[in-house]
Coordinates of N, CA and C in Angstrom, one line a residue:
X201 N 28.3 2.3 0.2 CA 27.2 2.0 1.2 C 26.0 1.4 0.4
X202 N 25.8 0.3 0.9 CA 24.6 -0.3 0.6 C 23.4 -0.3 1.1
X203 N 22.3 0.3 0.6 CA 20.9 0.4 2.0 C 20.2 -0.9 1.4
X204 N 20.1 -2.1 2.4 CA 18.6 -2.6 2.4 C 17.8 -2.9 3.1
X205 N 17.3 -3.8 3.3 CA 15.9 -4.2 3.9 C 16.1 -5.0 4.8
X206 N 16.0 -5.3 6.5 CA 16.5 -6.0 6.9 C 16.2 -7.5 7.0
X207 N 15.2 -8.0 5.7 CA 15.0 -9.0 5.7 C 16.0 -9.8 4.8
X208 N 16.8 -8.7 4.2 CA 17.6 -9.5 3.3 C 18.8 -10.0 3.5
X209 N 18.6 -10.8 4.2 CA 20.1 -11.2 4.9 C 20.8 -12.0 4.7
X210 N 20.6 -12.4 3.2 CA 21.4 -13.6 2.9 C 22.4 -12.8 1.7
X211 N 22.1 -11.7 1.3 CA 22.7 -10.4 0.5 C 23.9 -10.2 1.4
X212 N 22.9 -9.4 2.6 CA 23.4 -8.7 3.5 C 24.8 -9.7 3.7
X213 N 24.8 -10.8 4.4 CA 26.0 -11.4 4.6 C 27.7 -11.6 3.4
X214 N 27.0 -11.5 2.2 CA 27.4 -11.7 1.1 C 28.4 -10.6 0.9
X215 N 27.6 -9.7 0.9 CA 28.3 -8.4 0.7 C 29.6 -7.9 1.7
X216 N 29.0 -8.1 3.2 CA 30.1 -8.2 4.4 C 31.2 -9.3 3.6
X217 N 30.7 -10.3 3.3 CA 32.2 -11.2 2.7 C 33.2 -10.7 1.9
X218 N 32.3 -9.1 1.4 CA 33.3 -8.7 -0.2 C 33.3 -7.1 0.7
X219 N 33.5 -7.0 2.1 CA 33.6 -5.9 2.7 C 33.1 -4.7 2.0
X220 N 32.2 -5.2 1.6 CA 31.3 -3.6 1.5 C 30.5 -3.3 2.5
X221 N 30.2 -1.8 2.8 CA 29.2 -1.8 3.7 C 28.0 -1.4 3.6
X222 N 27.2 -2.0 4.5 CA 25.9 -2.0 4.4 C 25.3 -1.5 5.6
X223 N 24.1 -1.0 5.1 CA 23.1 -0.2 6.3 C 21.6 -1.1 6.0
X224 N 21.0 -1.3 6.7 CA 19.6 -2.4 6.7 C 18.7 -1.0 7.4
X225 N 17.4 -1.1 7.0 CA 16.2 -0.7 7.5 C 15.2 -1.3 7.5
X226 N 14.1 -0.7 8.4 CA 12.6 -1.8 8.6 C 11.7 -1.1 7.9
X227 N 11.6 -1.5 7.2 CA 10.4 -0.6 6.2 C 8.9 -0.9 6.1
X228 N 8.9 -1.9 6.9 CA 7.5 -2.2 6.8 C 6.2 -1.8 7.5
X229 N 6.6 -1.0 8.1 CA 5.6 0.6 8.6 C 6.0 1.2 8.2
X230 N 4.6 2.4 8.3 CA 5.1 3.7 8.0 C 6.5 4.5 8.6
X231 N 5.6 4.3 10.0 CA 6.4 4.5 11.3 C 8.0 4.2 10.8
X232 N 8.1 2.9 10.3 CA 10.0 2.9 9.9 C 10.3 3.1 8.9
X233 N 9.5 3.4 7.6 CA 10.1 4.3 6.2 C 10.2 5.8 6.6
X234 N 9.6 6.3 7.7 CA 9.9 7.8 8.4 C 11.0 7.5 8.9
X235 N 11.4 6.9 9.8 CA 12.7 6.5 10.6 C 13.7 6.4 9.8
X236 N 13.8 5.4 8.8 CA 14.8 4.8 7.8 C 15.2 6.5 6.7
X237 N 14.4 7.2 6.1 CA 14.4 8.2 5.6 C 15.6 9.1 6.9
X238 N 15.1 9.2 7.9 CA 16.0 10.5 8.8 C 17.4 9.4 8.8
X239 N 17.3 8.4 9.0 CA 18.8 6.9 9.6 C 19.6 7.0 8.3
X240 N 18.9 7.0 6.6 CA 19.9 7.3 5.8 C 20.4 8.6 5.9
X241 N 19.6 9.7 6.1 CA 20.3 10.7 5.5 C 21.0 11.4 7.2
X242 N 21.3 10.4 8.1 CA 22.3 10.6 8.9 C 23.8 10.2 8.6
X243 N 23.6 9.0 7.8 CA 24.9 8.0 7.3 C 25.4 8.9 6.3
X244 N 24.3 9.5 5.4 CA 25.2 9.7 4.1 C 25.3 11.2 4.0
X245 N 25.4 11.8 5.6 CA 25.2 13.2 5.3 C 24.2 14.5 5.1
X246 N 23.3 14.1 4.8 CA 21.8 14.9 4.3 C 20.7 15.1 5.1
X247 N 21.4 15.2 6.5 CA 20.4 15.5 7.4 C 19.0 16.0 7.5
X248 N 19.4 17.1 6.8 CA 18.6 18.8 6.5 C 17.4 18.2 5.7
X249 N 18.1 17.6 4.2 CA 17.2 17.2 3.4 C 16.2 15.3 3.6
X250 N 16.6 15.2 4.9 CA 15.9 13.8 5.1 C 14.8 14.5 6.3
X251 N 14.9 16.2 7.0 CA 14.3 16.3 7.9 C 13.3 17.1 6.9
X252 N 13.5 17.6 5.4 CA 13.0 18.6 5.2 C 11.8 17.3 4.6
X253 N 12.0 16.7 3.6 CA 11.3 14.8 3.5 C 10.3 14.6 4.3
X254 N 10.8 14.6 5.7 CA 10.1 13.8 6.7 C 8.9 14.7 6.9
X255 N 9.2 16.1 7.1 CA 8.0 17.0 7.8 C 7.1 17.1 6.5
X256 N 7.6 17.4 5.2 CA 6.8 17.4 4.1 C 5.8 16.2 4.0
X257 N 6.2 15.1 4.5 CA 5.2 13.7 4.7 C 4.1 13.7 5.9
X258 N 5.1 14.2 7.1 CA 4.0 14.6 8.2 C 2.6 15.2 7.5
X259 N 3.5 16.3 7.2 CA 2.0 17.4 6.4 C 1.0 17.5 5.9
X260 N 1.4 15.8 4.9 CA 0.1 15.4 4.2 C -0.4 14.6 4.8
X261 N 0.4 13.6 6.0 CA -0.4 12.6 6.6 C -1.5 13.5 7.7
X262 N -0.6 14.5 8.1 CA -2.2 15.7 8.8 C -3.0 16.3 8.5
X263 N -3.0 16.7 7.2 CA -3.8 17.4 6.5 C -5.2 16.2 6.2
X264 N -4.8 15.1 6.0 CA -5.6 14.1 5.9 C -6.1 13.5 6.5
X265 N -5.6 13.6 7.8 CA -6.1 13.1 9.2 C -7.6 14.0 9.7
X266 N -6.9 15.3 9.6 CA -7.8 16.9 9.5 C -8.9 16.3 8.8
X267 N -8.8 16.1 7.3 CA -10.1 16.2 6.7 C -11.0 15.3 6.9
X268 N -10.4 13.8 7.2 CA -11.0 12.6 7.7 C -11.8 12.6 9.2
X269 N -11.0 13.6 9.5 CA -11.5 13.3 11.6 C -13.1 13.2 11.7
X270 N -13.4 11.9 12.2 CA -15.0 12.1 12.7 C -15.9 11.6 11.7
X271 N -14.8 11.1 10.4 CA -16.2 10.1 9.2 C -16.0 8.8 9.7
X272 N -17.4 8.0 9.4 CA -17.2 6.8 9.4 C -16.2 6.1 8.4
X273 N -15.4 5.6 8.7 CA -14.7 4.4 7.9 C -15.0 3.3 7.0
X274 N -15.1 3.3 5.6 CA -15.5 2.0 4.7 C -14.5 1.1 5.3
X275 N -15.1 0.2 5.1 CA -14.0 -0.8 4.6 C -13.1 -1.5 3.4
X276 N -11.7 -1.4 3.7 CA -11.2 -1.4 2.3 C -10.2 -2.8 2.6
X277 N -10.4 -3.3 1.4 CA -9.1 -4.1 0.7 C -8.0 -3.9 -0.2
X278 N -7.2 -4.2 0.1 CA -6.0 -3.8 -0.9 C -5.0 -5.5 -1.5
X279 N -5.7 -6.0 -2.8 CA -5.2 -7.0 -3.1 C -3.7 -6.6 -3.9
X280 N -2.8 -7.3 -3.7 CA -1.2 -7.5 -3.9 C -1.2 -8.3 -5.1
X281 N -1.7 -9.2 -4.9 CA -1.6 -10.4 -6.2 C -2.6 -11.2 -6.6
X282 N -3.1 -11.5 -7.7 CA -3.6 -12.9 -7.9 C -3.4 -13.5 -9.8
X283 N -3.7 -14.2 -9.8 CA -3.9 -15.2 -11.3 C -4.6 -14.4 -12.3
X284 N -4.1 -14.1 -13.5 CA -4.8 -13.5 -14.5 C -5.2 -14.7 -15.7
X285 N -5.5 -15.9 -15.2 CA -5.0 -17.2 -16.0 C -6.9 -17.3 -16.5
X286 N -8.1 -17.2 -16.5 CA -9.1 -17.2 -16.2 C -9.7 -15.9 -16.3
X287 N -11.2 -16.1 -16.1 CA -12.4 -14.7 -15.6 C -12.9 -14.9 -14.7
X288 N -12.3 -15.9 -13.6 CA -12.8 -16.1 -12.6 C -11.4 -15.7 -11.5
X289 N -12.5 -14.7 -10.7 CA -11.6 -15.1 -9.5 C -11.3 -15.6 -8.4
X290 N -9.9 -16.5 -8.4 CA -10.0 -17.8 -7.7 C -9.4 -17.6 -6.2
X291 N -8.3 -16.4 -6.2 CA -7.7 -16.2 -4.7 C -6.9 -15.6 -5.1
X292 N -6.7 -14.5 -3.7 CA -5.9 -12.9 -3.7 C -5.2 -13.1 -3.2
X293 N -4.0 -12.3 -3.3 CA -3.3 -11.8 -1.8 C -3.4 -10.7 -1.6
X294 N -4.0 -10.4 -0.1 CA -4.2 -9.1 0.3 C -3.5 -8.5 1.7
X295 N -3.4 -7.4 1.3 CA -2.6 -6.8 3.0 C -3.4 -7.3 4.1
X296 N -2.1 -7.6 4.9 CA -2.7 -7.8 6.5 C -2.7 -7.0 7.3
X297 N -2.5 -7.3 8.5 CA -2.6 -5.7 9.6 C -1.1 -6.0 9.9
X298 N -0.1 -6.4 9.5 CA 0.9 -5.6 9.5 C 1.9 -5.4 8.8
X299 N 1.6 -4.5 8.0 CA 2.5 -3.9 7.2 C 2.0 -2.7 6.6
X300 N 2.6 -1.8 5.3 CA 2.4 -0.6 5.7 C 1.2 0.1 5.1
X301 N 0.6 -1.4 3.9 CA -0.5 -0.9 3.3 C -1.7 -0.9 4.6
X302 N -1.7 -1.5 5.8 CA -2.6 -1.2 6.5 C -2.5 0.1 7.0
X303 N -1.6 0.7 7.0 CA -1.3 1.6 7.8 C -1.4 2.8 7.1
X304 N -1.6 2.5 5.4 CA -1.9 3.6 4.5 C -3.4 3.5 4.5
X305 N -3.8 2.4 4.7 CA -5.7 2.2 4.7 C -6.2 3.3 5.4
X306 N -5.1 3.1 6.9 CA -6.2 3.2 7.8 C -5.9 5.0 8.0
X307 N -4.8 5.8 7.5 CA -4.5 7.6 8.1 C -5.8 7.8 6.5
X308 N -5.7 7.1 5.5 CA -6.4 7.4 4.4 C -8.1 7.6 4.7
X309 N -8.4 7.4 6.0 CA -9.7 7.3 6.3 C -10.7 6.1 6.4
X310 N -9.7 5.1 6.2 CA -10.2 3.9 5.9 C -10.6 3.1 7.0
X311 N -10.6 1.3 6.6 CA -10.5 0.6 7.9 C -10.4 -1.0 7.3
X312 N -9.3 -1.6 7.8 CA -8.5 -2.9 6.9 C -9.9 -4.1 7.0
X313 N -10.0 -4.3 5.9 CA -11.6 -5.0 6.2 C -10.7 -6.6 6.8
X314 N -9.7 -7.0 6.5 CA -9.0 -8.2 7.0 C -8.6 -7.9 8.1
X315 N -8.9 -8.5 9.4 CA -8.6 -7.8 10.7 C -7.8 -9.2 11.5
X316 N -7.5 -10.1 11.1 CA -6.8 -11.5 11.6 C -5.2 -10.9 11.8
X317 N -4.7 -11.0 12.6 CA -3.0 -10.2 12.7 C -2.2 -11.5 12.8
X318 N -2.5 -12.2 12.1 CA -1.8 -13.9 12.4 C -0.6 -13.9 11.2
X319 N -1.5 -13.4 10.1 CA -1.1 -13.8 9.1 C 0.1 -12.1 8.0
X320 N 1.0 -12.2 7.5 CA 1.7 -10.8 6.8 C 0.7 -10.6 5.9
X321 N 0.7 -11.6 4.6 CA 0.3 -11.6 3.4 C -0.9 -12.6 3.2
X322 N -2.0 -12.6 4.0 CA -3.4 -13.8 3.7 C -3.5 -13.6 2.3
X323 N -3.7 -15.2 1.9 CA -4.6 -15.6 0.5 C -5.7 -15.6 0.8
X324 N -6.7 -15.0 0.4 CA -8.3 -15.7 0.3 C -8.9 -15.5 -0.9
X325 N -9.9 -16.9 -0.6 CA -10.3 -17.5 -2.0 C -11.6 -16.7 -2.1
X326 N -12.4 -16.9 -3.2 CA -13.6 -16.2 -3.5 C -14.4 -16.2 -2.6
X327 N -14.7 -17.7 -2.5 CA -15.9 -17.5 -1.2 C -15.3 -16.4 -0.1
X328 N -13.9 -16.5 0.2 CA -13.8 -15.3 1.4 C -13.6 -14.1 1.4
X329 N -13.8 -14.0 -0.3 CA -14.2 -12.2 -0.7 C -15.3 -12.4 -0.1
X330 N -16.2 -13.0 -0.7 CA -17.6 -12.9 -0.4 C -17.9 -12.7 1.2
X331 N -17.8 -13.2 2.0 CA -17.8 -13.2 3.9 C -17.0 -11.9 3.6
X332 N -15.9 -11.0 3.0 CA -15.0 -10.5 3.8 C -15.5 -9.0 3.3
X333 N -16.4 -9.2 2.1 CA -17.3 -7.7 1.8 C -17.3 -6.4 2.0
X334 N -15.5 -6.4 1.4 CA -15.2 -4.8 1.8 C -16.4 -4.0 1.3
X335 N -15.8 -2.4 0.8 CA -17.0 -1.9 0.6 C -16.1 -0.9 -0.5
X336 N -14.6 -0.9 -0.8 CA -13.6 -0.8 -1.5 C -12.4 -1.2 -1.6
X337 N -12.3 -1.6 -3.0 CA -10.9 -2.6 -3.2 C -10.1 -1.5 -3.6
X338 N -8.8 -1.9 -3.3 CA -7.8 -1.7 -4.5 C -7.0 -2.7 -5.1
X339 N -6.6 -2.6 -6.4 CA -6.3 -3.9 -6.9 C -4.5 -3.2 -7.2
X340 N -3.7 -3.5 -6.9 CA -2.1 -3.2 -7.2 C -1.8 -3.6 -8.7
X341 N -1.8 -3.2 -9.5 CA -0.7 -4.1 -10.9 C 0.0 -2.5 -11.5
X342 N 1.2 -2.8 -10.5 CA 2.3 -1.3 -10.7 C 2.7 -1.7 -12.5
X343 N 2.6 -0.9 -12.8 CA 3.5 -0.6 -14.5 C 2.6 -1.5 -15.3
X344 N 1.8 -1.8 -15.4 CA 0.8 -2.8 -15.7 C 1.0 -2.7 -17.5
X345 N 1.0 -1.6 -17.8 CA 1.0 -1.7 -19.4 C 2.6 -2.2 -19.7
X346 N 3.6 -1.7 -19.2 CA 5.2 -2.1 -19.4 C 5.3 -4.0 -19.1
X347 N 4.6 -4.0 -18.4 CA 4.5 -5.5 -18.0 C 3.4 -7.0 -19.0
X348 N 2.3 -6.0 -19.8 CA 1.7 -6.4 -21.0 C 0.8 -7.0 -20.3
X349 N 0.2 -6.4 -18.6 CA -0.9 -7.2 -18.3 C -2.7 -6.7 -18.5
X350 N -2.9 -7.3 -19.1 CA -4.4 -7.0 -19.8 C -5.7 -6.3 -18.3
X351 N -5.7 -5.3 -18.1 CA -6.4 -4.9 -17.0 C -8.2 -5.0 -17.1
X352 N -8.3 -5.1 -18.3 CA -9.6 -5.5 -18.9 C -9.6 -7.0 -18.0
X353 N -9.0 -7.7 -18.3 CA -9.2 -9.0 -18.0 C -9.5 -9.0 -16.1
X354 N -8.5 -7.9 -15.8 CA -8.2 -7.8 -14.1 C -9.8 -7.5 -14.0
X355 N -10.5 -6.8 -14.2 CA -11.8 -5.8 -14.2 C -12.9 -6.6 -14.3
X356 N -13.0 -7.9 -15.3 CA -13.6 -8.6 -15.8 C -13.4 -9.8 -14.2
X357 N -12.0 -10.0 -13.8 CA -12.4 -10.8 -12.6 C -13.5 -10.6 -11.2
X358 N -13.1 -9.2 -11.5 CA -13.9 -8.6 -9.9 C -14.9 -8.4 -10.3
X359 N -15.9 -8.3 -11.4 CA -17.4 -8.3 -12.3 C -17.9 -9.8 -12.0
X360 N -16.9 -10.9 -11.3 CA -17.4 -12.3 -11.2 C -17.6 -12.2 -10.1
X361 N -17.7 -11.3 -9.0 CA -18.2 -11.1 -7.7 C -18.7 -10.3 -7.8
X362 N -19.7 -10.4 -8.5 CA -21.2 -8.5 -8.2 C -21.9 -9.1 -6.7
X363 N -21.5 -9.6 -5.7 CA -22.0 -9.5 -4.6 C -21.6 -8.7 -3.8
X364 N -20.2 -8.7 -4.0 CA -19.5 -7.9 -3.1 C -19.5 -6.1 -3.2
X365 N -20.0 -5.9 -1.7 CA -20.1 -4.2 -2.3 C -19.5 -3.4 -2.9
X366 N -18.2 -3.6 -2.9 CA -16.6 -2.6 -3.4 C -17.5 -3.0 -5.2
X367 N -18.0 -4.1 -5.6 CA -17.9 -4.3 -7.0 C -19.2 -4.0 -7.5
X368 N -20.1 -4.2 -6.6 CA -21.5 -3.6 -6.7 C -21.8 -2.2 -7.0
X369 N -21.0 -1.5 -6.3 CA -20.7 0.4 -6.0 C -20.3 0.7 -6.8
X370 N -19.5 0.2 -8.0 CA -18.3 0.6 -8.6 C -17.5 1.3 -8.0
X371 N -16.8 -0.1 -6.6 CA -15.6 1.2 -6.2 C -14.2 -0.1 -6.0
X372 N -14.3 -0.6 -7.1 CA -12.9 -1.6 -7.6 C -11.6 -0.5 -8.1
X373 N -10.7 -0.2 -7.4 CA -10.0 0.6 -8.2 C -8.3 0.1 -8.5
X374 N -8.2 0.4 -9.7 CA -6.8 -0.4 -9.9 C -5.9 0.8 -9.7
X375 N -4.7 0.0 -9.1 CA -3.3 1.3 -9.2 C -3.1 0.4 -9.5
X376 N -1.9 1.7 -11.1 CA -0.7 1.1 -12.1 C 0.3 1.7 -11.7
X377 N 0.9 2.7 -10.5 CA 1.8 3.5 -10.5 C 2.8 2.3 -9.7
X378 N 4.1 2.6 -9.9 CA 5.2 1.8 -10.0 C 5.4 2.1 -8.1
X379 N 5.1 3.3 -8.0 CA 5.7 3.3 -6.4 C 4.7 2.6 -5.2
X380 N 3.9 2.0 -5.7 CA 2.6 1.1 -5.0 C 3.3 0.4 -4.2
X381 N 4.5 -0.8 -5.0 CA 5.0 -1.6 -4.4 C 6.5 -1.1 -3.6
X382 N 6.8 0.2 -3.2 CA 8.0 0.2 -2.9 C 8.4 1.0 -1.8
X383 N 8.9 0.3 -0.7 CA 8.4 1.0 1.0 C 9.6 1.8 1.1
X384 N 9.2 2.8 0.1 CA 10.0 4.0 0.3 C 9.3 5.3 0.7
X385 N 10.2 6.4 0.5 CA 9.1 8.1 0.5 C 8.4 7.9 -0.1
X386 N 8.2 7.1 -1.5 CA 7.0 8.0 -2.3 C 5.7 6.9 -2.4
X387 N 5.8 6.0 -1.4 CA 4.9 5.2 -0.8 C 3.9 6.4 -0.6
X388 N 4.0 7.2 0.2 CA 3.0 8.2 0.5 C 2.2 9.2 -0.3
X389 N 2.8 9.1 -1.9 CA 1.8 9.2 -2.6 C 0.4 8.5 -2.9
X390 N 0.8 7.0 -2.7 CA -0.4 6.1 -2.4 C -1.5 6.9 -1.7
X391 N -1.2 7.0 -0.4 CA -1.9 7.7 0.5 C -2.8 8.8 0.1
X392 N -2.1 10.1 -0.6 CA -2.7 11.1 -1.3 C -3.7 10.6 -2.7
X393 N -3.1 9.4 -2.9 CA -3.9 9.0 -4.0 C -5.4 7.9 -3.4
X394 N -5.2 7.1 -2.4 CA -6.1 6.5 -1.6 C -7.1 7.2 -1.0
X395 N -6.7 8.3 -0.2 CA -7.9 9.0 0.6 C -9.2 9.5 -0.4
X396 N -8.8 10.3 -1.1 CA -10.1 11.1 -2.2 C -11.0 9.9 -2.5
X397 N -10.3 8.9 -3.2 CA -11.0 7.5 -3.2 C -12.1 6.7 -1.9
X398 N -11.3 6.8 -0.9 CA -12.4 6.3 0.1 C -13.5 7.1 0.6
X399 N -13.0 8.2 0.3 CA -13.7 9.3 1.1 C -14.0 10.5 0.0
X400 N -14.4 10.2 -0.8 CA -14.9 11.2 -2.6 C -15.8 12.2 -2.0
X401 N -16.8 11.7 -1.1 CA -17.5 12.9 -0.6 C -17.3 14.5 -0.1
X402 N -15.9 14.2 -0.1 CA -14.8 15.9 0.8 C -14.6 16.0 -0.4
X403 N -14.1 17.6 -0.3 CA -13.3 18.5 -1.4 C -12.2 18.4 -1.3
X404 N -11.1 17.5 -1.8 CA -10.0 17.3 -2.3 C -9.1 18.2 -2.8
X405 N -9.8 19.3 -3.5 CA -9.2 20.5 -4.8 C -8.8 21.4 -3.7
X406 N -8.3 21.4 -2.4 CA -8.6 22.7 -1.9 C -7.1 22.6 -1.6
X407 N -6.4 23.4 -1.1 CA -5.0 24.2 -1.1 C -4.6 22.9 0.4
X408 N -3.3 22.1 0.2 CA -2.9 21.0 1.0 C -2.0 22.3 1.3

């Protein structure tokens, strides 16, 4: 059994040609990496341990809901990609409102400072950092040292926008961890790792 993604469908057909079977999921909410977690471990048997998964995720998405309820919301960005070619920075790609980094923004205490639903993945260029003046970034470069990308240089880009509050604040923050990009369970470490960040003011240390 093969699990993927149901956008991959030119696999997906492939594989049907060489009768293997395959199972597809929507991963691109939270909402369906919770789904997809209980839908595999129906297929392959492991019921118990995809329910025991799921509630353990509930837990921390409540507990964090709990500690968040009733603060105001910064506004945060979460850039995917850009050019390390330069010290300038010239255009991001950052989450949109649909998919699941919005949806970690927003249980994290946050609030998606990109609010256009037109678009999966918007590029915007500097000047639309500037108009779009989160009040915290996060910048993605999973495995960053295995990959030999110079984060100094990443750090030195967002220092070419001291207008913008996230960079003004010092609240630019890079994630290097590998499961940033991967709409699985341990996506939701993101989450545990994102809230304390937006929201530094609460006591974090206390018994989850």
């Amino acid at each position: 059994l093969v699990i993927l993604l149901a956008e991959h469908q030119t696999i997906i057909k492939q594989l049907h040609q060489l009768n293997i079977a395959t199972f597809t999921v929507k991963n691109n909410t939270l909402a369906g990496i919770q789904t997809s977690i209980q839908q595999i471990g129906e297929r392959t048997g492991q019921q118990k341990q995809a329910s025991t998964l799921n509630n353990t995720i509930l837990h921390k998405i409540q507990h964090i809901q709990t500690k968040t309820a009733g603060l105001a919301r910064p506004t945060v960005m979460l850039a995917m990609g850009h050019s390390l070619g330069d010290d300038q920075m010239r255009s991001v790609f950052i989450a949109g409102q649909n998919d699941f980094y919005n949806d970690l923004i927003y249980l994290a205490g946050g609030e998606n400072v990109y609010q256009d639903r037109r678009l999966k993945v918007p590029t915007v260029s500097a000047e639309g950092l500037l108009k779009l003046n989160p009040d915290i970034i996060f910048d993605i470069f999973p495995e960053a040292h295995e990959h030999d990308y110079d984060l100094s240089q990443v750090k030195n880009q967002w220092q070419s926008l001291e207008l913008i509050t996230a960079v003004k604040n010092n609240q630019v923050h890079i994630i290097e961890q590998g499961y940033a990009t991967i709409p699985g369970p341990r996506i939701f470490l993101l989450l545990e790792q994102m809230a304390p960040l937006i929201h530094p003011e609460l006591d974090w240390e206390m018994q989850q």
